[in-house]
Coordinates of N, CA and C in Angstrom, one line a residue:
M271 N 132.7 126.9 44.3 CA 132.5 127.5 45.7 C 130.9 127.4 46.2
K272 N 130.1 127.3 45.1 CA 128.5 127.5 45.4 C 128.1 126.0 45.5
T273 N 129.1 124.9 45.0 CA 128.9 123.4 45.3 C 129.4 123.3 46.8
R274 N 130.5 123.6 47.2 CA 131.0 123.7 48.6 C 130.0 124.2 49.6
C275 N 129.4 125.1 49.4 CA 128.2 125.9 50.3 C 127.1 125.1 50.4
G276 N 126.9 124.7 49.0 CA 125.7 123.8 49.1 C 125.8 122.4 49.9
I277 N 127.0 121.6 50.2 CA 127.6 120.5 50.5 C 127.5 120.9 52.2
V278 N 128.1 122.1 52.3 CA 128.0 122.4 54.0 C 126.7 122.4 54.6
I279 N 125.7 123.2 53.7 CA 124.2 123.3 54.2 C 124.0 121.9 54.2
L280 N 123.9 121.2 53.3 CA 123.2 119.7 53.4 C 124.0 119.1 54.7
L281 N 125.3 118.9 54.7 CA 125.6 118.4 55.9 C 124.8 118.9 57.3
V282 N 125.0 120.4 57.1 CA 124.4 120.8 58.6 C 122.7 120.3 58.9
A283 N 122.2 120.3 57.6 CA 120.7 120.0 57.6 C 120.8 118.5 58.1
L284 N 121.4 117.4 57.4 CA 121.4 116.1 57.8 C 121.7 116.0 59.3
T285 N 122.9 116.7 59.8 CA 123.3 116.6 61.1 C 122.1 117.0 62.1
A286 N 121.4 118.0 61.7 CA 120.2 118.5 62.7 C 119.2 117.4 62.7
L287 N 118.8 116.8 61.5 CA 118.0 115.7 61.3 C 118.2 114.7 62.3
V288 N 119.3 114.2 62.3 CA 119.9 112.9 63.1 C 119.8 113.3 64.5
F289 N 120.1 114.4 65.2 CA 120.1 114.9 66.7 C 118.6 114.9 66.8
A290 N 117.7 115.4 65.7 CA 116.2 115.6 66.2 C 115.5 114.3 66.5
S291 N 116.2 113.3 65.6 CA 115.5 112.0 65.8 C 115.9 111.2 66.8
L292 N 117.1 111.6 67.9 CA 117.6 110.9 68.8 C 116.5 110.9 69.8
P293 N 116.5 110.0 70.7 CA 115.7 109.8 72.0 C 115.9 110.9 72.9
A294 N 115.0 111.1 73.7 CA 115.2 112.2 74.7 C 116.2 111.7 75.6
A295 N 117.4 112.2 76.1 CA 118.5 111.8 76.9 C 118.3 112.5 78.3
A296 N 118.8 112.1 79.1 CA 119.2 112.5 80.4 C 120.1 113.6 80.3
P297 N 119.9 114.9 80.9 CA 120.9 115.9 81.1 C 122.2 115.5 81.7
A298 N 123.0 116.3 81.5 CA 124.4 115.9 82.2 C 124.4 115.8 83.6
G299 N 124.8 114.8 84.4 CA 124.8 114.7 85.8 C 123.6 113.9 86.3
V300 N 122.6 113.4 85.3 CA 121.6 112.6 85.6 C 121.9 111.1 84.8
S301 N 121.9 110.2 85.8 CA 122.1 109.0 85.1 C 121.0 108.1 85.4
L302 N 120.4 107.4 84.3 CA 119.2 106.8 84.7 C 119.4 105.1 84.4
N303 N 118.9 104.4 85.2 CA 119.1 102.9 85.0 C 118.4 102.2 83.8
S304 N 118.7 101.3 83.5 CA 118.1 100.5 82.4 C 116.5 100.5 82.6
Y305 N 116.0 100.4 83.6 CA 114.6 100.3 83.6 C 113.9 101.8 83.4
E306 N 114.6 102.7 84.2 CA 114.1 104.0 83.8 C 114.3 104.7 82.2
K307 N 115.5 104.2 81.9 CA 115.6 104.5 80.3 C 114.3 104.0 79.3
Q308 N 114.1 102.8 79.6 CA 113.2 102.1 79.1 C 111.7 102.7 79.2
L309 N 111.6 102.9 80.5 CA 110.0 103.6 81.0 C 110.1 105.0 80.1
L310 N 111.2 105.7 80.0 CA 111.2 107.3 79.3 C 110.9 106.9 77.9
K311 N 111.5 105.7 77.2 CA 111.4 105.4 75.9 C 109.8 105.1 75.5
C312 N 109.5 104.4 76.3 CA 107.9 104.0 76.2 C 106.9 105.0 76.3
I313 N 107.3 105.9 77.3 CA 106.2 107.0 77.6 C 106.5 108.2 76.4
N314 N 107.6 108.2 75.9 CA 107.8 109.2 74.7 C 107.2 108.6 73.6
H315 N 107.3 107.2 73.3 CA 106.6 106.6 72.2 C 105.1 106.8 72.3
E316 N 104.5 106.6 73.5 CA 103.0 106.9 73.6 C 102.8 108.2 73.3
R317 N 103.6 109.1 73.9 CA 103.4 110.7 73.4 C 103.4 111.0 72.0
T318 N 104.5 110.7 71.4 CA 104.8 110.9 69.9 C 104.1 110.2 68.9
S319 N 103.4 109.2 69.4 CA 102.4 108.3 68.5 C 101.0 109.2 68.7
R320 N 100.8 110.1 69.5 CA 99.7 110.8 69.4 C 99.8 112.1 68.9
H321 N 101.1 112.6 68.6 CA 101.5 114.0 68.2 C 101.8 115.0 69.4
L322 N 102.0 114.3 70.5 CA 102.6 115.2 71.7 C 103.9 115.3 71.9
A323 N 104.2 116.4 72.3 CA 105.6 116.6 72.5 C 106.2 115.5 73.2
K324 N 107.6 115.1 73.1 CA 108.3 114.3 73.8 C 108.6 115.2 75.2
V325 N 108.6 114.5 76.2 CA 108.9 114.8 77.5 C 110.6 114.8 77.7
R326 N 111.2 115.5 78.3 CA 112.7 115.5 78.4 C 113.0 115.6 80.1
V327 N 114.0 114.7 80.3 CA 114.6 114.5 81.9 C 114.8 115.7 82.4
N328 N 114.2 115.8 83.7 CA 114.4 116.9 84.5 C 115.2 116.6 85.9
A329 N 116.2 116.7 86.3 CA 117.2 116.0 87.4 C 116.1 116.3 88.8
M330 N 115.6 117.2 88.9 CA 114.6 117.4 90.1 C 113.5 116.4 90.3
L331 N 112.9 116.3 89.1 CA 111.9 115.4 89.2 C 112.3 113.9 89.1
V332 N 113.4 113.6 88.7 CA 114.0 112.2 88.8 C 114.3 112.1 90.2
D333 N 115.1 112.9 90.7 CA 115.3 112.8 92.3 C 114.0 112.5 93.1
S334 N 112.9 113.1 92.7 CA 111.6 113.1 93.4 C 111.2 111.8 93.1
A335 N 111.1 111.3 91.7 CA 110.4 110.1 91.5 C 111.2 108.7 92.1
R336 N 112.5 109.0 92.2 CA 113.4 107.9 92.3 C 113.4 107.7 94.0
S337 N 113.2 108.9 94.7 CA 113.2 108.7 96.1 C 111.8 108.2 96.8
H338 N 110.8 108.4 95.8 CA 109.6 108.1 96.2 C 109.2 106.5 96.0
S339 N 110.2 106.1 95.0 CA 110.1 104.6 94.7 C 110.9 103.9 95.7
A340 N 112.1 104.5 96.3 CA 112.7 103.6 97.2 C 112.1 103.8 98.4
D341 N 111.4 104.5 98.7 CA 110.8 104.9 100.1 C 109.6 103.9 100.0
M342 N 108.8 103.6 99.0 CA 107.6 102.7 99.0 C 108.3 101.4 99.2
G343 N 109.4 101.0 98.4 CA 109.9 99.8 98.5 C 110.5 99.4 100.0
E344 N 111.3 100.3 100.6 CA 111.8 100.3 101.9 C 110.8 100.0 103.1
K345 N 109.8 101.0 102.9 CA 108.8 101.0 103.9 C 107.6 100.0 103.6
Q346 N 107.4 99.5 102.6 CA 106.4 98.5 102.3 C 105.4 99.1 101.8
Y347 N 105.0 100.2 101.2 CA 103.6 100.7 101.0 C 103.3 101.1 99.6
F348 N 102.3 101.5 99.3 CA 102.0 101.7 97.7 C 101.0 102.9 97.9
D349 N 101.5 104.2 97.8 CA 100.8 105.1 97.9 C 101.4 106.7 96.9
H350 N 100.8 107.7 96.7 CA 101.3 108.6 96.1 C 101.9 109.4 97.2
D351 N 101.4 109.6 98.5 CA 101.6 110.2 99.7 C 102.7 109.3 100.4
S352 N 103.6 110.0 101.3 CA 104.4 109.2 101.9 C 103.7 108.8 103.3
L353 N 104.4 107.8 104.1 CA 103.8 107.2 105.4 C 103.8 108.4 106.1
S354 N 104.7 109.6 105.9 CA 104.8 110.5 107.2 C 103.6 111.7 106.8
G355 N 103.0 111.6 105.6 CA 101.9 112.2 105.3 C 102.2 113.5 104.1
E356 N 103.6 113.5 103.7 CA 103.9 114.5 102.7 C 103.1 113.9 101.5
T357 N 102.6 115.0 100.6 CA 102.0 114.7 99.5 C 102.8 114.6 98.3
W358 N 102.3 114.1 97.2 CA 103.4 114.0 96.1 C 103.6 115.3 95.7
S359 N 102.8 116.5 95.6 CA 103.1 117.5 94.9 C 104.1 118.2 96.0
R360 N 104.1 118.1 97.1 CA 105.1 118.8 98.1 C 106.2 117.8 98.0
R361 N 106.4 116.8 97.8 CA 107.7 116.1 97.4 C 108.3 116.5 96.2
I362 N 107.6 116.9 95.4 CA 108.2 117.3 93.8 C 108.9 118.7 94.3
V363 N 108.0 119.6 95.1 CA 108.5 120.9 95.4 C 109.9 120.8 96.1
R364 N 109.6 119.9 97.1 CA 111.1 119.7 98.1 C 112.1 119.2 97.5
H365 N 112.1 118.7 96.4 CA 113.4 118.2 95.4 C 113.6 119.4 94.4
G366 N 113.0 120.3 94.5 CA 113.4 121.7 94.0 C 112.8 122.1 92.6
Y367 N 111.5 121.4 92.3 CA 110.8 122.0 91.1 C 109.8 122.6 91.6
T368 N 110.0 124.0 92.0 CA 109.1 124.8 92.8 C 108.3 125.6 91.8
R369 N 107.4 126.3 92.4 CA 106.4 127.1 91.7 C 107.1 128.6 91.8
E370 N 107.7 129.0 92.6 CA 108.3 130.4 92.8 C 109.0 130.9 91.5
G371 N 108.6 132.2 91.0 CA 109.1 132.4 89.8 C 108.7 131.9 88.5
Y372 N 107.7 131.1 88.5 CA 106.7 130.7 87.3 C 105.5 131.2 87.3
R373 N 104.8 131.5 86.2 CA 103.4 131.9 86.3 C 102.7 130.8 86.1
T374 N 103.0 129.9 85.5 CA 102.3 128.5 85.2 C 103.2 127.4 85.8
W375 N 102.4 126.4 86.9 CA 103.3 125.3 87.2 C 102.0 124.3 87.3
K376 N 102.6 123.3 86.6 CA 101.4 122.0 86.4 C 102.4 120.6 86.7
A377 N 101.9 119.7 87.5 CA 102.5 118.3 87.6 C 101.5 117.3 87.9
G378 N 101.9 116.1 87.8 CA 101.2 115.1 87.7 C 102.1 113.8 88.1
E379 N 101.7 112.6 88.7 CA 102.2 111.4 88.9 C 101.4 110.2 88.8
N380 N 102.5 109.3 88.4 CA 101.6 108.0 88.1 C 102.8 106.9 89.0
I381 N 102.2 105.8 89.6 CA 103.1 105.1 90.3 C 102.7 103.8 90.0
A382 N 103.4 102.8 90.2 CA 103.0 101.4 89.8 C 104.1 100.3 90.6
W383 N 103.9 99.1 90.8 CA 104.7 98.2 91.3 C 104.4 97.0 90.6
G384 N 105.2 96.2 90.4 CA 105.2 94.9 89.9 C 106.6 93.9 90.1
A385 N 106.0 92.5 89.9 CA 107.0 91.5 90.0 C 106.9 90.7 88.9
G386 N 107.8 89.8 88.6 CA 108.0 88.9 87.4 C 107.6 89.7 86.0
L387 N 107.0 89.2 85.3 CA 106.4 89.7 84.0 C 105.9 91.2 84.0
Y388 N 105.1 91.2 85.2 CA 104.7 92.7 85.5 C 105.4 93.7 85.8
S389 N 106.7 93.5 85.9 CA 107.8 94.6 86.4 C 108.5 95.1 85.1
S390 N 108.1 94.9 83.9 CA 108.9 95.5 82.8 C 108.3 96.7 82.5
P391 N 109.2 97.7 82.3 CA 108.6 99.1 82.0 C 107.4 99.2 80.9
V392 N 107.5 98.0 79.7 CA 106.6 98.0 78.9 C 105.4 97.8 79.5
A393 N 105.3 96.7 80.5 CA 104.2 96.3 81.1 C 103.6 97.7 82.0
V394 N 104.2 98.0 82.6 CA 104.0 99.1 83.4 C 103.1 100.4 82.7
V395 N 103.9 100.6 81.4 CA 103.1 101.8 80.8 C 102.0 101.2 80.1
D396 N 101.8 99.9 79.8 CA 100.7 99.3 79.2 C 99.6 99.6 80.3
E397 N 100.1 99.3 81.3 CA 98.7 99.4 82.5 C 98.3 100.8 82.8
W398 N 99.3 101.7 82.7 CA 98.9 103.3 82.8 C 98.0 103.5 81.6
M399 N 98.4 102.8 80.5 CA 97.8 103.2 79.3 C 96.2 102.8 79.2
G400 N 96.2 101.6 79.9 CA 94.9 101.0 80.1 C 93.7 101.4 81.1
S401 N 94.3 102.4 81.9 CA 93.6 103.3 83.1 C 93.4 104.7 82.7
S402 N 91.9 105.2 82.5 CA 91.8 106.5 81.9 C 92.5 107.6 82.9
M403 N 92.6 107.3 84.2 CA 93.3 108.6 85.0 C 94.6 108.5 84.7
H404 N 95.4 107.3 84.8 CA 96.9 107.2 84.5 C 97.3 107.7 83.0
R405 N 96.4 107.3 82.1 CA 96.7 107.7 80.9 C 96.4 109.2 80.5
A406 N 95.4 110.0 81.4 CA 95.3 111.1 81.4 C 96.7 112.0 81.7
V407 N 97.2 111.4 82.7 CA 98.4 112.2 83.3 C 99.5 112.0 82.2
L408 N 99.8 110.8 81.7 CA 100.8 110.4 80.6 C 100.7 111.1 79.7
L409 N 99.5 111.6 79.2 CA 99.4 112.1 77.9 C 98.8 113.7 78.0
T410 N 99.0 114.2 79.1 CA 98.6 115.5 79.2 C 99.7 116.5 78.2
R411 N 98.7 117.4 77.6 CA 99.5 117.9 76.4 C 100.7 118.9 76.9
D412 N 100.2 119.5 78.0 CA 101.3 120.7 78.5 C 102.5 120.1 79.1
F413 N 102.4 118.9 79.5 CA 103.5 118.4 80.0 C 104.9 118.5 79.2
R414 N 106.3 118.9 80.1 CA 107.2 119.0 79.1 C 108.7 118.3 79.9
D415 N 108.5 118.4 81.2 CA 109.5 117.6 82.1 C 108.9 116.5 82.4
V416 N 110.2 115.6 82.6 CA 109.5 114.1 83.3 C 110.8 113.7 84.3
G417 N 110.3 112.9 85.5 CA 111.4 112.3 86.1 C 110.8 110.8 86.4
V418 N 111.8 109.8 86.2 CA 111.3 108.4 86.4 C 112.2 107.8 87.4
G419 N 111.5 107.0 88.3 CA 112.3 106.6 89.1 C 111.9 105.0 89.2
A420 N 112.7 104.1 89.0 CA 112.3 102.6 89.0 C 113.5 102.1 90.1
V421 N 113.0 101.4 91.1 CA 113.7 100.8 92.2 C 113.4 99.7 92.6
S422 N 114.4 98.6 92.9 CA 113.8 97.4 93.3 C 114.0 97.1 94.6
C423 N 113.3 96.1 95.2 CA 113.6 95.7 96.7 C 113.1 94.0 96.5
E424 N 113.4 93.4 97.7 CA 113.0 92.0 97.6 C 111.6 92.1 98.5
G425 N 110.7 91.6 97.8 CA 109.5 91.2 98.5 C 108.7 92.5 98.4
Y426 N 107.1 92.4 98.4 CA 106.3 93.2 98.9 C 104.9 92.4 99.2
G427 N 104.5 92.9 100.3 CA 103.0 92.1 100.5 C 103.3 90.6 100.4
C428 N 102.6 89.7 99.6 CA 102.6 88.6 99.6 C 103.7 88.0 98.6
V429 N 104.3 88.9 98.2 CA 105.2 88.5 96.9 C 106.5 88.4 97.3
D430 N 107.4 87.0 97.1 CA 108.7 86.8 97.3 C 109.4 87.1 96.2
G431 N 110.7 87.5 96.4 CA 111.6 87.9 95.1 C 111.4 89.3 94.8
M432 N 112.2 89.6 93.8 CA 112.5 90.9 93.1 C 111.1 91.6 93.1
V433 N 111.1 92.8 93.5 CA 109.5 93.8 93.4 C 110.3 95.1 92.7
W434 N 109.5 95.4 91.7 CA 110.0 96.9 91.1 C 108.8 97.8 91.3
F435 N 109.3 99.1 92.0 CA 108.4 100.2 92.2 C 108.7 101.3 91.4
F436 N 107.6 101.9 90.6 CA 107.9 102.6 89.6 C 107.2 104.2 90.1
T437 N 107.8 105.3 89.8 CA 107.1 106.4 90.1 C 107.6 107.6 88.8
L438 N 106.4 108.1 88.3 CA 106.6 108.8 86.9 C 106.2 110.3 87.4
D439 N 107.2 111.1 87.7 CA 106.6 112.5 87.9 C 106.8 113.3 86.7
L440 N 105.6 114.1 86.3 CA 105.5 114.9 85.0 C 105.2 116.4 85.5
G441 N 106.0 117.2 84.9 CA 105.4 118.7 84.9 C 105.7 119.8 84.0
R442 N 105.4 121.0 84.1 CA 105.8 121.8 83.1 C 105.7 123.2 84.1
R443 N 106.8 124.2 83.7 CA 106.7 125.4 84.5 C 107.0 126.4 83.5
V444 N 106.4 127.5 83.3 CA 106.4 128.6 82.3 C 106.7 129.9 83.1
K445 N 107.7 130.5 82.8 CA 108.1 132.0 83.6 C 107.1 132.9 83.0

């Protein structure tokens, strides 16, 4: 009997270890495209290699990030704030990541665009890590929630062909 109990405990421990080592997945109802999945994987690699917590996908932040990337591509601009003047933080709140009911609310955003070799999620995260301001956002210790938006469009500025716009929205809310 003790042997069976020991085997069950060992199996439970091994199962827990396997699930703990899996990459952060999108919650039910949130589907990330392949670029967004790669972006999330790269971000969590940078964070965990510095002993920071992985960020977990938040549907509201994904909606905010993806809509901003799509808007930049569609309207051909590159800025944290929309052409209508909405700030990035107001956009996050409009998509449901609100301050109400939380004693702490923090958020940050990185954006990027690229074509060709500069449009890969690896290249984008490398660029963010090479910039002190973008690196600080990506590696903010307090952040736990993430939304990634990677959207392609045809051309931007003087670039012909496919261009990708990336938005990374990070945050944390504490009740």
